[in-house]
């Protein structure tokens, strides 16, 4: 039990650190795509920017206002997907989604998520699940809206 308490404290520390000093907290003027996320129940509102270099996420950033969980999750998200391919980012999205909804049952998979596991605690609080997944849904929207092979297609 003492180990659990220590782990909770560590996760709490990660959340607070990313909330106080969010990583990649800036606009990205040369972004390939962006998407907004809003969580009216909590007042979270953020924008996620993505820049692709071929298939790679060469840069990613966010800005916005929100609670500690939403901001920390967005900050962790930018670190997790930067330098990854589009497919890898999509896989991370799926894993984090299972993590925060409490449906990730494979301990090995959860372990691969590293610092992102700090978000697992929200699974017990449905309101917080939305906070934790906000930036990730924005990430997915941005990626879905920027198909690499869609050059010349409708630009809506
Ligand atoms: Zn929130």
CSV table of N, CA and C and ligand atoms in Angstrom, one decimal:
chain,number,residue,atom,x,y,z
A,1,UNK,N,0.8,-1.2,0.0
A,1,UNK,CA,0.0,0.0,0.0
A,1,UNK,C,0.9,1.3,0.0
A,2,UNK,N,2.0,1.2,0.7
A,2,UNK,CA,2.9,2.3,0.8
A,2,UNK,C,3.4,2.6,-0.6
A,3,UNK,N,3.6,1.6,-1.4
A,3,UNK,CA,4.1,1.8,-2.8
A,3,UNK,C,3.0,2.5,-3.6
A,4,UNK,N,1.7,2.2,-3.4
A,4,UNK,CA,0.6,2.8,-4.1
A,4,UNK,C,0.6,4.3,-3.8
A,5,UNK,N,0.8,4.6,-2.5
A,5,UNK,CA,0.8,6.0,-2.1
A,5,UNK,C,1.9,6.8,-2.7
A,6,UNK,N,3.1,6.1,-2.7
A,6,UNK,CA,4.2,6.8,-3.3
A,6,UNK,C,4.0,7.1,-4.8
A,7,UNK,N,3.4,6.1,-5.5
A,7,UNK,CA,3.1,6.2,-6.9
A,7,UNK,C,2.1,7.3,-7.2
A,8,UNK,N,1.0,7.4,-6.3
A,8,UNK,CA,0.0,8.5,-6.4
A,8,UNK,C,0.7,9.8,-6.2
A,9,UNK,N,1.6,9.9,-5.3
A,9,UNK,CA,2.3,11.2,-5.0
A,9,UNK,C,3.2,11.6,-6.3
A,10,UNK,N,3.8,10.6,-6.9
A,10,UNK,CA,4.6,10.9,-8.0
A,10,UNK,C,3.8,11.3,-9.2
A,11,UNK,N,2.6,10.7,-9.4
A,11,UNK,CA,1.7,11.1,-10.5
A,11,UNK,C,1.2,12.5,-10.3
A,12,UNK,N,0.8,12.8,-9.0
A,12,UNK,CA,0.4,14.1,-8.6
A,12,UNK,C,1.4,15.1,-9.0
A,13,UNK,N,2.6,14.8,-8.7
A,13,UNK,CA,3.8,15.7,-8.9
A,13,UNK,C,3.9,16.0,-10.4
A,14,UNK,N,3.8,14.9,-11.2
A,14,UNK,CA,3.9,15.1,-12.7
A,14,UNK,C,2.8,16.0,-13.2
A,15,UNK,N,1.6,15.8,-12.8
A,15,UNK,CA,0.4,16.6,-13.2
A,15,UNK,C,0.7,18.1,-12.8
A,16,UNK,N,1.1,18.3,-11.6
A,16,UNK,CA,1.3,19.7,-11.1
A,16,UNK,C,2.5,20.3,-11.9
A,17,UNK,N,3.5,19.6,-12.1
A,17,UNK,CA,4.6,20.1,-12.9
A,17,UNK,C,4.2,20.5,-14.3
A,18,UNK,N,3.5,19.7,-15.0
A,18,UNK,CA,3.1,20.0,-16.3
A,18,UNK,C,2.0,21.1,-16.4
A,19,UNK,N,1.2,21.3,-15.3
A,19,UNK,CA,0.3,22.3,-15.2
A,19,UNK,C,1.0,23.7,-15.0
A,20,UNK,N,1.9,23.7,-14.1
A,20,UNK,CA,2.6,24.9,-13.8
A,20,UNK,C,3.6,25.3,-14.9
A,21,UNK,N,4.2,24.4,-15.5
A,21,UNK,CA,5.2,24.7,-16.6
A,21,UNK,C,4.8,23.8,-17.8
A,22,UNK,N,3.7,24.2,-18.5
A,22,UNK,CA,3.3,23.4,-19.6
A,22,UNK,C,4.3,23.4,-20.7
A,23,UNK,N,4.6,22.3,-21.3
A,23,UNK,CA,5.6,22.1,-22.4
A,23,UNK,C,4.9,22.5,-23.7
A,24,UNK,N,5.6,23.1,-24.6
A,24,UNK,CA,5.1,23.4,-26.0
A,24,UNK,C,3.8,24.2,-25.9
A,25,UNK,N,3.8,25.2,-24.9
A,25,UNK,CA,2.7,26.0,-24.7
A,25,UNK,C,2.9,27.3,-25.5
A,26,UNK,N,2.5,27.2,-26.8
A,26,UNK,CA,2.7,28.4,-27.7
A,26,UNK,C,1.9,28.1,-29.0
A,27,UNK,N,1.7,29.2,-29.8
A,27,UNK,CA,1.1,29.0,-31.1
A,27,UNK,C,2.2,28.4,-32.0
A,28,UNK,N,1.7,27.8,-33.1
A,28,UNK,CA,2.6,27.3,-34.1
A,28,UNK,C,2.2,27.9,-35.4
A,29,UNK,N,2.8,29.0,-35.8
A,29,UNK,CA,2.3,29.7,-37.0
A,29,UNK,C,2.5,28.9,-38.3
A,30,UNK,N,3.4,28.0,-38.3
A,30,UNK,CA,3.6,27.2,-39.5
A,30,UNK,C,3.0,25.8,-39.5
A,31,UNK,N,2.0,25.7,-38.6
A,31,UNK,CA,1.3,24.4,-38.4
A,31,UNK,C,0.7,23.9,-39.7
A,32,UNK,N,0.7,22.6,-39.8
A,32,UNK,CA,0.0,21.9,-41.0
A,32,UNK,C,-1.5,21.9,-40.7
A,33,UNK,N,-1.8,21.8,-39.4
A,33,UNK,CA,-3.3,21.7,-39.1
A,33,UNK,C,-3.4,22.0,-37.6
A,34,UNK,N,-4.7,22.3,-37.2
A,34,UNK,CA,-5.0,22.6,-35.8
A,34,UNK,C,-6.4,22.2,-35.6
A,35,UNK,N,-6.7,22.1,-34.3
A,35,UNK,CA,-8.1,21.8,-33.9
A,35,UNK,C,-8.3,22.4,-32.5
A,36,UNK,N,-9.6,22.8,-32.3
A,36,UNK,CA,-10.0,23.3,-31.0
A,36,UNK,C,-10.7,22.2,-30.2
A,37,UNK,N,-10.5,22.3,-28.9
A,37,UNK,CA,-11.2,21.4,-28.0
A,37,UNK,C,-11.9,22.2,-26.9
A,38,UNK,N,-13.1,21.9,-26.6
A,38,UNK,CA,-13.8,22.6,-25.5
A,38,UNK,C,-14.5,21.6,-24.6
A,39,UNK,N,-14.4,22.0,-23.3
A,39,UNK,CA,-15.1,21.1,-22.3
A,39,UNK,C,-15.9,22.1,-21.4
A,40,UNK,N,-17.1,22.4,-21.8
A,40,UNK,CA,-17.9,23.5,-21.2
A,40,UNK,C,-18.2,23.2,-19.7
A,41,UNK,N,-18.3,21.9,-19.4
A,41,UNK,CA,-18.6,21.5,-18.0
A,41,UNK,C,-17.6,22.0,-17.0
A,42,UNK,N,-16.3,22.1,-17.5
A,42,UNK,CA,-15.2,22.5,-16.6
A,42,UNK,C,-14.7,23.9,-17.0
A,43,UNK,N,-14.9,24.3,-18.2
A,43,UNK,CA,-14.4,25.6,-18.7
A,43,UNK,C,-13.1,25.5,-19.4
A,44,UNK,N,-12.7,24.2,-19.7
A,44,UNK,CA,-11.5,24.0,-20.5
A,44,UNK,C,-11.7,24.4,-21.9
A,45,UNK,N,-10.7,25.1,-22.5
A,45,UNK,CA,-10.8,25.4,-23.9
A,45,UNK,C,-9.3,25.6,-24.4
A,46,UNK,N,-9.0,24.7,-25.4
A,46,UNK,CA,-7.6,24.8,-25.9
A,46,UNK,C,-7.6,24.5,-27.4
A,47,UNK,N,-6.5,25.0,-28.0
A,47,UNK,CA,-6.2,24.7,-29.4
A,47,UNK,C,-4.9,23.9,-29.5
A,48,UNK,N,-4.9,22.9,-30.4
A,48,UNK,CA,-3.7,22.1,-30.6
A,48,UNK,C,-3.3,22.3,-32.0
A,49,UNK,N,-2.0,22.6,-32.2
A,49,UNK,CA,-1.4,22.8,-33.5
A,49,UNK,C,-0.4,21.6,-33.8
A,50,UNK,N,-0.4,21.2,-35.1
A,50,UNK,CA,0.5,20.1,-35.5
A,50,UNK,C,1.2,20.5,-36.7
A,51,UNK,N,2.5,20.2,-36.8
A,51,UNK,CA,3.2,20.4,-38.0
A,51,UNK,C,3.8,19.0,-38.4
A,52,UNK,N,3.5,18.7,-39.7
A,52,UNK,CA,4.0,17.4,-40.2
A,52,UNK,C,5.2,17.7,-41.1
A,53,UNK,N,6.2,16.8,-41.0
A,53,UNK,CA,7.3,16.7,-42.0
A,53,UNK,C,7.1,15.3,-42.6
A,54,UNK,N,6.5,15.3,-43.8
A,54,UNK,CA,6.2,14.0,-44.4
A,54,UNK,C,5.1,13.3,-43.5
A,55,UNK,N,5.5,12.2,-43.0
A,55,UNK,CA,4.5,11.4,-42.1
A,55,UNK,C,4.8,11.7,-40.6
A,56,UNK,N,5.9,12.5,-40.3
A,56,UNK,CA,6.3,12.7,-39.0
A,56,UNK,C,5.6,13.9,-38.4
A,57,UNK,N,5.3,13.8,-37.1
A,57,UNK,CA,4.9,15.0,-36.4
A,57,UNK,C,6.1,15.7,-36.0
A,58,UNK,N,6.5,16.7,-36.7
A,58,UNK,CA,7.8,17.4,-36.5
A,58,UNK,C,7.7,18.4,-35.3
A,59,UNK,N,6.5,18.9,-35.2
A,59,UNK,CA,6.3,19.9,-34.0
A,59,UNK,C,4.8,19.8,-33.6
A,60,UNK,N,4.6,20.1,-32.4
A,60,UNK,CA,3.2,20.1,-31.9
A,60,UNK,C,3.2,21.1,-30.7
A,61,UNK,N,2.1,21.8,-30.6
A,61,UNK,CA,1.9,22.8,-29.5
A,61,UNK,C,0.5,22.9,-29.1
A,62,UNK,N,0.3,23.7,-28.0
A,62,UNK,CA,-1.1,24.0,-27.6
A,62,UNK,C,-1.1,25.3,-26.9
A,63,UNK,N,-2.3,25.9,-26.8
A,63,UNK,CA,-2.6,27.0,-26.0
A,63,UNK,C,-4.0,27.0,-25.5
A,64,UNK,N,-4.3,27.6,-24.4
A,64,UNK,CA,-5.6,27.6,-23.9
A,64,UNK,C,-5.7,27.8,-22.4
A,65,UNK,N,-6.9,27.7,-22.0
A,65,UNK,CA,-7.2,27.8,-20.5
A,65,UNK,C,-7.8,26.6,-20.0
A,66,UNK,N,-7.6,26.3,-18.8
A,66,UNK,CA,-8.3,25.1,-18.3
A,66,UNK,C,-7.8,24.7,-16.9
A,67,UNK,N,-8.3,23.6,-16.4
A,67,UNK,CA,-8.0,23.1,-15.1
A,67,UNK,C,-6.6,22.4,-15.2
A,68,UNK,N,-6.1,22.0,-14.1
A,68,UNK,CA,-4.8,21.4,-14.0
A,68,UNK,C,-4.7,20.1,-14.8
A,69,UNK,N,-5.8,19.3,-14.8
A,69,UNK,CA,-5.8,18.1,-15.5
A,69,UNK,C,-5.7,18.3,-17.0
A,70,UNK,N,-6.6,19.2,-17.5
A,70,UNK,CA,-6.6,19.4,-19.0
A,70,UNK,C,-5.3,20.0,-19.5
A,71,UNK,N,-4.7,20.9,-18.7
A,71,UNK,CA,-3.5,21.5,-19.2
A,71,UNK,C,-2.3,20.5,-19.1
A,72,UNK,N,-2.3,19.8,-18.0
A,72,UNK,CA,-1.2,18.8,-17.8
A,72,UNK,C,-1.3,17.7,-18.9
A,73,UNK,N,-2.5,17.3,-19.2
A,73,UNK,CA,-2.7,16.3,-20.2
A,73,UNK,C,-2.3,16.8,-21.6
A,74,UNK,N,-2.6,18.0,-21.9
A,74,UNK,CA,-2.2,18.6,-23.2
A,74,UNK,C,-0.7,18.7,-23.3
A,75,UNK,N,0.0,19.1,-22.2
A,75,UNK,CA,1.4,19.2,-22.1
A,75,UNK,C,2.1,17.9,-22.3
A,76,UNK,N,1.5,16.9,-21.6
A,76,UNK,CA,2.1,15.5,-21.8
A,76,UNK,C,1.8,15.0,-23.2
A,77,UNK,N,0.7,15.3,-23.8
A,77,UNK,CA,0.4,14.9,-25.1
A,77,UNK,C,1.4,15.4,-26.1
A,78,UNK,N,1.8,16.7,-26.0
A,78,UNK,CA,2.7,17.3,-27.0
A,78,UNK,C,4.1,16.5,-26.9
A,79,UNK,N,4.5,16.2,-25.7
A,79,UNK,CA,5.7,15.5,-25.5
A,79,UNK,C,5.7,14.1,-26.1
A,80,UNK,N,4.5,13.5,-25.9
A,80,UNK,CA,4.3,12.1,-26.3
A,80,UNK,C,4.3,11.9,-27.8
A,81,UNK,N,3.7,12.8,-28.5
A,81,UNK,CA,3.6,12.6,-30.0
A,81,UNK,C,4.6,13.3,-30.9
A,82,UNK,N,5.4,14.2,-30.3
A,82,UNK,CA,6.4,14.9,-31.0
A,82,UNK,C,7.4,13.9,-31.6
A,83,UNK,N,7.7,14.0,-32.9
A,83,UNK,CA,8.7,13.1,-33.5
A,83,UNK,C,8.1,11.7,-33.8
A,84,UNK,N,6.9,11.5,-33.5
A,84,UNK,CA,6.2,10.2,-33.9
A,84,UNK,C,5.6,10.3,-35.3
A,85,UNK,N,5.4,9.2,-35.9
A,85,UNK,CA,4.6,9.1,-37.1
A,85,UNK,C,3.1,9.3,-36.8
A,86,UNK,N,2.4,9.6,-37.9
A,86,UNK,CA,1.0,9.7,-37.8
A,86,UNK,C,0.3,8.5,-37.1
A,87,UNK,N,0.8,7.3,-37.6
A,87,UNK,CA,0.2,6.0,-37.1
A,87,UNK,C,0.6,5.8,-35.6
A,88,UNK,N,1.8,6.2,-35.3
A,88,UNK,CA,2.3,6.0,-33.9
A,88,UNK,C,1.4,6.9,-33.0
A,89,UNK,N,1.2,8.1,-33.4
A,89,UNK,CA,0.4,9.1,-32.6
A,89,UNK,C,-1.0,8.6,-32.4
A,90,UNK,N,-1.5,7.9,-33.5
A,90,UNK,CA,-2.9,7.4,-33.4
A,90,UNK,C,-2.9,6.3,-32.4
A,91,UNK,N,-1.9,5.4,-32.3
A,91,UNK,CA,-1.8,4.3,-31.4
A,91,UNK,C,-1.7,4.9,-30.0
A,92,UNK,N,-0.9,5.9,-29.8
A,92,UNK,CA,-0.8,6.5,-28.4
A,92,UNK,C,-2.1,7.1,-28.0
A,93,UNK,N,-2.8,7.7,-28.9
A,93,UNK,CA,-4.2,8.3,-28.6
A,93,UNK,C,-5.1,7.1,-28.1
A,94,UNK,N,-5.1,6.0,-28.8
A,94,UNK,CA,-5.9,4.9,-28.4
A,94,UNK,C,-5.6,4.4,-27.0
A,95,UNK,N,-4.3,4.3,-26.7
A,95,UNK,CA,-3.8,3.8,-25.4
A,95,UNK,C,-4.2,4.7,-24.3
A,96,UNK,N,-4.0,6.0,-24.6
A,96,UNK,CA,-4.3,7.0,-23.5
A,96,UNK,C,-5.8,7.0,-23.3
A,97,UNK,N,-6.6,6.9,-24.4
A,97,UNK,CA,-8.0,6.9,-24.2
A,97,UNK,C,-8.5,5.7,-23.3
A,98,UNK,N,-7.9,4.6,-23.5
A,98,UNK,CA,-8.2,3.4,-22.7
A,98,UNK,C,-7.7,3.6,-21.3
A,99,UNK,N,-6.6,4.3,-21.1
A,99,UNK,CA,-6.0,4.6,-19.8
A,99,UNK,C,-6.9,5.5,-19.0
A,100,UNK,N,-7.4,6.6,-19.6
A,100,UNK,CA,-8.2,7.5,-18.8
A,100,UNK,C,-9.6,7.1,-18.6
A,101,UNK,N,-10.1,6.2,-19.5
A,101,UNK,CA,-11.4,5.6,-19.2
A,101,UNK,C,-11.4,4.4,-18.4
A,102,UNK,N,-10.2,4.0,-18.0
A,102,UNK,CA,-10.1,2.8,-17.1
A,102,UNK,C,-10.3,1.5,-17.8
A,103,UNK,N,-10.1,1.4,-19.1
A,103,UNK,CA,-10.4,0.2,-19.9
A,103,UNK,C,-9.1,-0.5,-20.4
A,104,UNK,N,-7.9,0.1,-20.0
A,104,UNK,CA,-6.7,-0.5,-20.3
A,104,UNK,C,-6.4,-1.6,-19.2
A,105,UNK,N,-6.4,-2.8,-19.6
A,105,UNK,CA,-6.3,-3.9,-18.7
A,105,UNK,C,-4.9,-4.5,-18.8
A,106,UNK,N,-4.1,-4.2,-19.8
A,106,UNK,CA,-2.8,-4.8,-20.0
A,106,UNK,C,-1.8,-3.9,-19.3
A,107,UNK,N,-1.2,-4.5,-18.3
A,107,UNK,CA,-0.2,-3.7,-17.5
A,107,UNK,C,1.0,-3.3,-18.3
A,108,UNK,N,1.4,-4.2,-19.2
A,108,UNK,CA,2.6,-4.0,-20.0
A,108,UNK,C,2.4,-2.8,-21.0
A,109,UNK,N,1.2,-2.7,-21.5
A,109,UNK,CA,0.8,-1.6,-22.4
A,109,UNK,C,0.8,-0.3,-21.6
A,110,UNK,N,0.2,-0.4,-20.4
A,110,UNK,CA,0.1,0.8,-19.6
A,110,UNK,C,1.5,1.3,-19.2
A,111,UNK,N,2.4,0.4,-19.0
A,111,UNK,CA,3.8,0.7,-18.6
A,111,UNK,C,4.5,1.5,-19.7
A,112,UNK,N,4.2,1.1,-21.0
A,112,UNK,CA,4.8,1.8,-22.1
A,112,UNK,C,4.5,3.3,-22.1
A,113,UNK,N,3.4,3.7,-21.5
A,113,UNK,CA,3.0,5.1,-21.6
A,113,UNK,C,3.8,6.0,-20.7
A,114,UNK,N,4.6,5.5,-19.8
A,114,UNK,CA,5.5,6.3,-19.0
A,114,UNK,C,4.8,7.3,-18.2
A,115,UNK,N,5.2,8.6,-18.3
A,115,UNK,CA,4.6,9.7,-17.6
A,115,UNK,C,3.1,9.8,-17.8
A,116,UNK,N,2.7,9.4,-19.0
A,116,UNK,CA,1.2,9.5,-19.3
A,116,UNK,C,0.4,8.7,-18.3
A,117,UNK,N,1.0,7.8,-17.6
A,117,UNK,CA,0.2,7.0,-16.7
A,117,UNK,C,-0.3,7.9,-15.5
A,118,UNK,N,0.3,9.0,-15.4
A,118,UNK,CA,-0.1,10.0,-14.3
A,118,UNK,C,-1.6,10.3,-14.5
A,119,UNK,N,-2.1,10.2,-15.8
A,119,UNK,CA,-3.5,10.5,-16.1
A,119,UNK,C,-4.5,9.4,-15.7
A,120,UNK,N,-3.9,8.2,-15.4
A,120,UNK,CA,-4.8,7.1,-15.1
A,120,UNK,C,-5.8,7.3,-14.0
A,121,UNK,N,-5.4,8.1,-13.0
A,121,UNK,CA,-6.2,8.4,-11.8
A,121,UNK,C,-7.6,9.0,-12.1
A,122,UNK,N,-7.7,9.7,-13.3
A,122,UNK,CA,-9.0,10.3,-13.6
A,122,UNK,C,-10.1,9.3,-13.9
A,123,UNK,N,-9.7,8.1,-14.2
A,123,UNK,CA,-10.7,7.1,-14.6
A,123,UNK,C,-11.8,7.0,-13.6
A,124,UNK,N,-11.5,7.3,-12.4
A,124,UNK,CA,-12.6,7.2,-11.3
A,124,UNK,C,-13.5,8.3,-11.3
A,125,UNK,N,-13.2,9.4,-12.1
A,125,UNK,CA,-14.0,10.6,-12.0
A,125,UNK,C,-14.4,11.0,-13.4
A,126,UNK,N,-15.7,10.7,-13.8
A,126,UNK,CA,-16.2,10.9,-15.2
A,126,UNK,C,-16.0,12.3,-15.6
A,127,UNK,N,-16.2,13.3,-14.8
A,127,UNK,CA,-16.0,14.7,-15.2
A,127,UNK,C,-14.5,14.9,-15.6
A,128,UNK,N,-13.6,14.3,-14.9
A,128,UNK,CA,-12.2,14.5,-15.1
A,128,UNK,C,-11.7,13.8,-16.4
A,129,UNK,N,-12.4,12.7,-16.7
A,129,UNK,CA,-12.0,12.0,-17.9
A,129,UNK,C,-12.1,12.9,-19.1
A,130,UNK,N,-13.1,13.8,-19.2
A,130,UNK,CA,-13.3,14.7,-20.3
A,130,UNK,C,-12.1,15.7,-20.3
A,131,UNK,N,-11.7,16.2,-19.1
A,131,UNK,CA,-10.6,17.1,-19.0
A,131,UNK,C,-9.3,16.5,-19.5
A,132,UNK,N,-9.1,15.2,-19.1
A,132,UNK,CA,-7.8,14.5,-19.5
A,132,UNK,C,-7.8,14.2,-21.0
A,133,UNK,N,-9.0,13.9,-21.6
A,133,UNK,CA,-9.0,13.5,-23.0
A,133,UNK,C,-9.2,14.7,-24.0
A,134,UNK,N,-9.4,15.9,-23.4
A,134,UNK,CA,-9.7,17.0,-24.3
A,134,UNK,C,-8.6,17.3,-25.4
A,135,UNK,N,-7.4,17.4,-24.9
A,135,UNK,CA,-6.3,17.7,-25.9
A,135,UNK,C,-6.1,16.5,-26.8
A,136,UNK,N,-6.3,15.3,-26.4
A,136,UNK,CA,-6.1,14.2,-27.2
A,136,UNK,C,-7.2,14.1,-28.3
A,137,UNK,N,-8.4,14.5,-28.0
A,137,UNK,CA,-9.4,14.5,-29.0
A,137,UNK,C,-9.1,15.6,-30.0
A,138,UNK,N,-8.6,16.7,-29.5
A,138,UNK,CA,-8.2,17.8,-30.5
A,138,UNK,C,-7.1,17.3,-31.4
A,139,UNK,N,-6.1,16.6,-30.8
A,139,UNK,CA,-5.0,16.0,-31.6
A,139,UNK,C,-5.6,15.2,-32.7
A,140,UNK,N,-6.5,14.3,-32.4
A,140,UNK,CA,-7.1,13.4,-33.3
A,140,UNK,C,-7.9,14.2,-34.4
A,141,UNK,N,-8.6,15.2,-34.0
A,141,UNK,CA,-9.4,16.0,-35.0
A,141,UNK,C,-8.4,16.7,-35.9
A,142,UNK,N,-7.3,17.2,-35.4
A,142,UNK,CA,-6.3,17.9,-36.2
A,142,UNK,C,-5.7,16.9,-37.2
A,143,UNK,N,-5.4,15.7,-36.7
A,143,UNK,CA,-4.8,14.7,-37.6
A,143,UNK,C,-5.7,14.2,-38.7
A,144,UNK,N,-7.0,14.0,-38.3
A,144,UNK,CA,-8.0,13.5,-39.2
A,144,UNK,C,-8.3,14.6,-40.3
A,145,UNK,N,-8.1,15.9,-39.9
A,145,UNK,CA,-8.4,17.0,-40.8
A,145,UNK,C,-7.2,17.3,-41.8
A,146,UNK,N,-6.2,16.6,-41.6
A,146,UNK,CA,-5.0,16.8,-42.4
A,146,UNK,C,-4.5,15.6,-43.1
A,147,UNK,N,-5.2,15.1,-44.0
A,147,UNK,CA,-4.8,13.9,-44.7
A,147,UNK,C,-3.6,14.2,-45.6
A,148,UNK,N,-2.5,13.4,-45.6
A,148,UNK,CA,-1.4,13.8,-46.4
A,148,UNK,C,-1.6,13.6,-47.9
A,149,UNK,N,-2.5,12.8,-48.2
A,149,UNK,CA,-2.7,12.5,-49.7
A,149,UNK,C,-3.9,13.4,-50.2
A,150,UNK,N,-4.3,14.3,-49.4
A,150,UNK,CA,-5.5,15.1,-49.8
A,150,UNK,C,-5.2,16.4,-50.5
A,151,UNK,N,-4.0,16.5,-51.0
A,151,UNK,CA,-3.6,17.7,-51.8
A,151,UNK,C,-4.5,17.9,-53.0
A,152,UNK,N,-5.0,19.1,-53.1
A,152,UNK,CA,-5.9,19.3,-54.3
A,152,UNK,C,-7.4,19.0,-53.9
A,153,UNK,N,-7.6,18.4,-52.8
A,153,UNK,CA,-9.0,18.1,-52.4
A,153,UNK,C,-9.6,19.4,-51.8
A,154,UNK,N,-10.8,19.3,-51.5
A,154,UNK,CA,-11.5,20.4,-50.9
A,154,UNK,C,-10.8,21.0,-49.7
A,155,UNK,N,-10.7,22.3,-49.6
A,155,UNK,CA,-9.9,22.9,-48.6
A,155,UNK,C,-10.8,23.4,-47.4
A,156,UNK,N,-11.9,22.9,-47.3
A,156,UNK,CA,-12.8,23.3,-46.3
A,156,UNK,C,-12.3,23.0,-44.9
B,1,LIG,ZN1,-11.1,20.5,-16.7
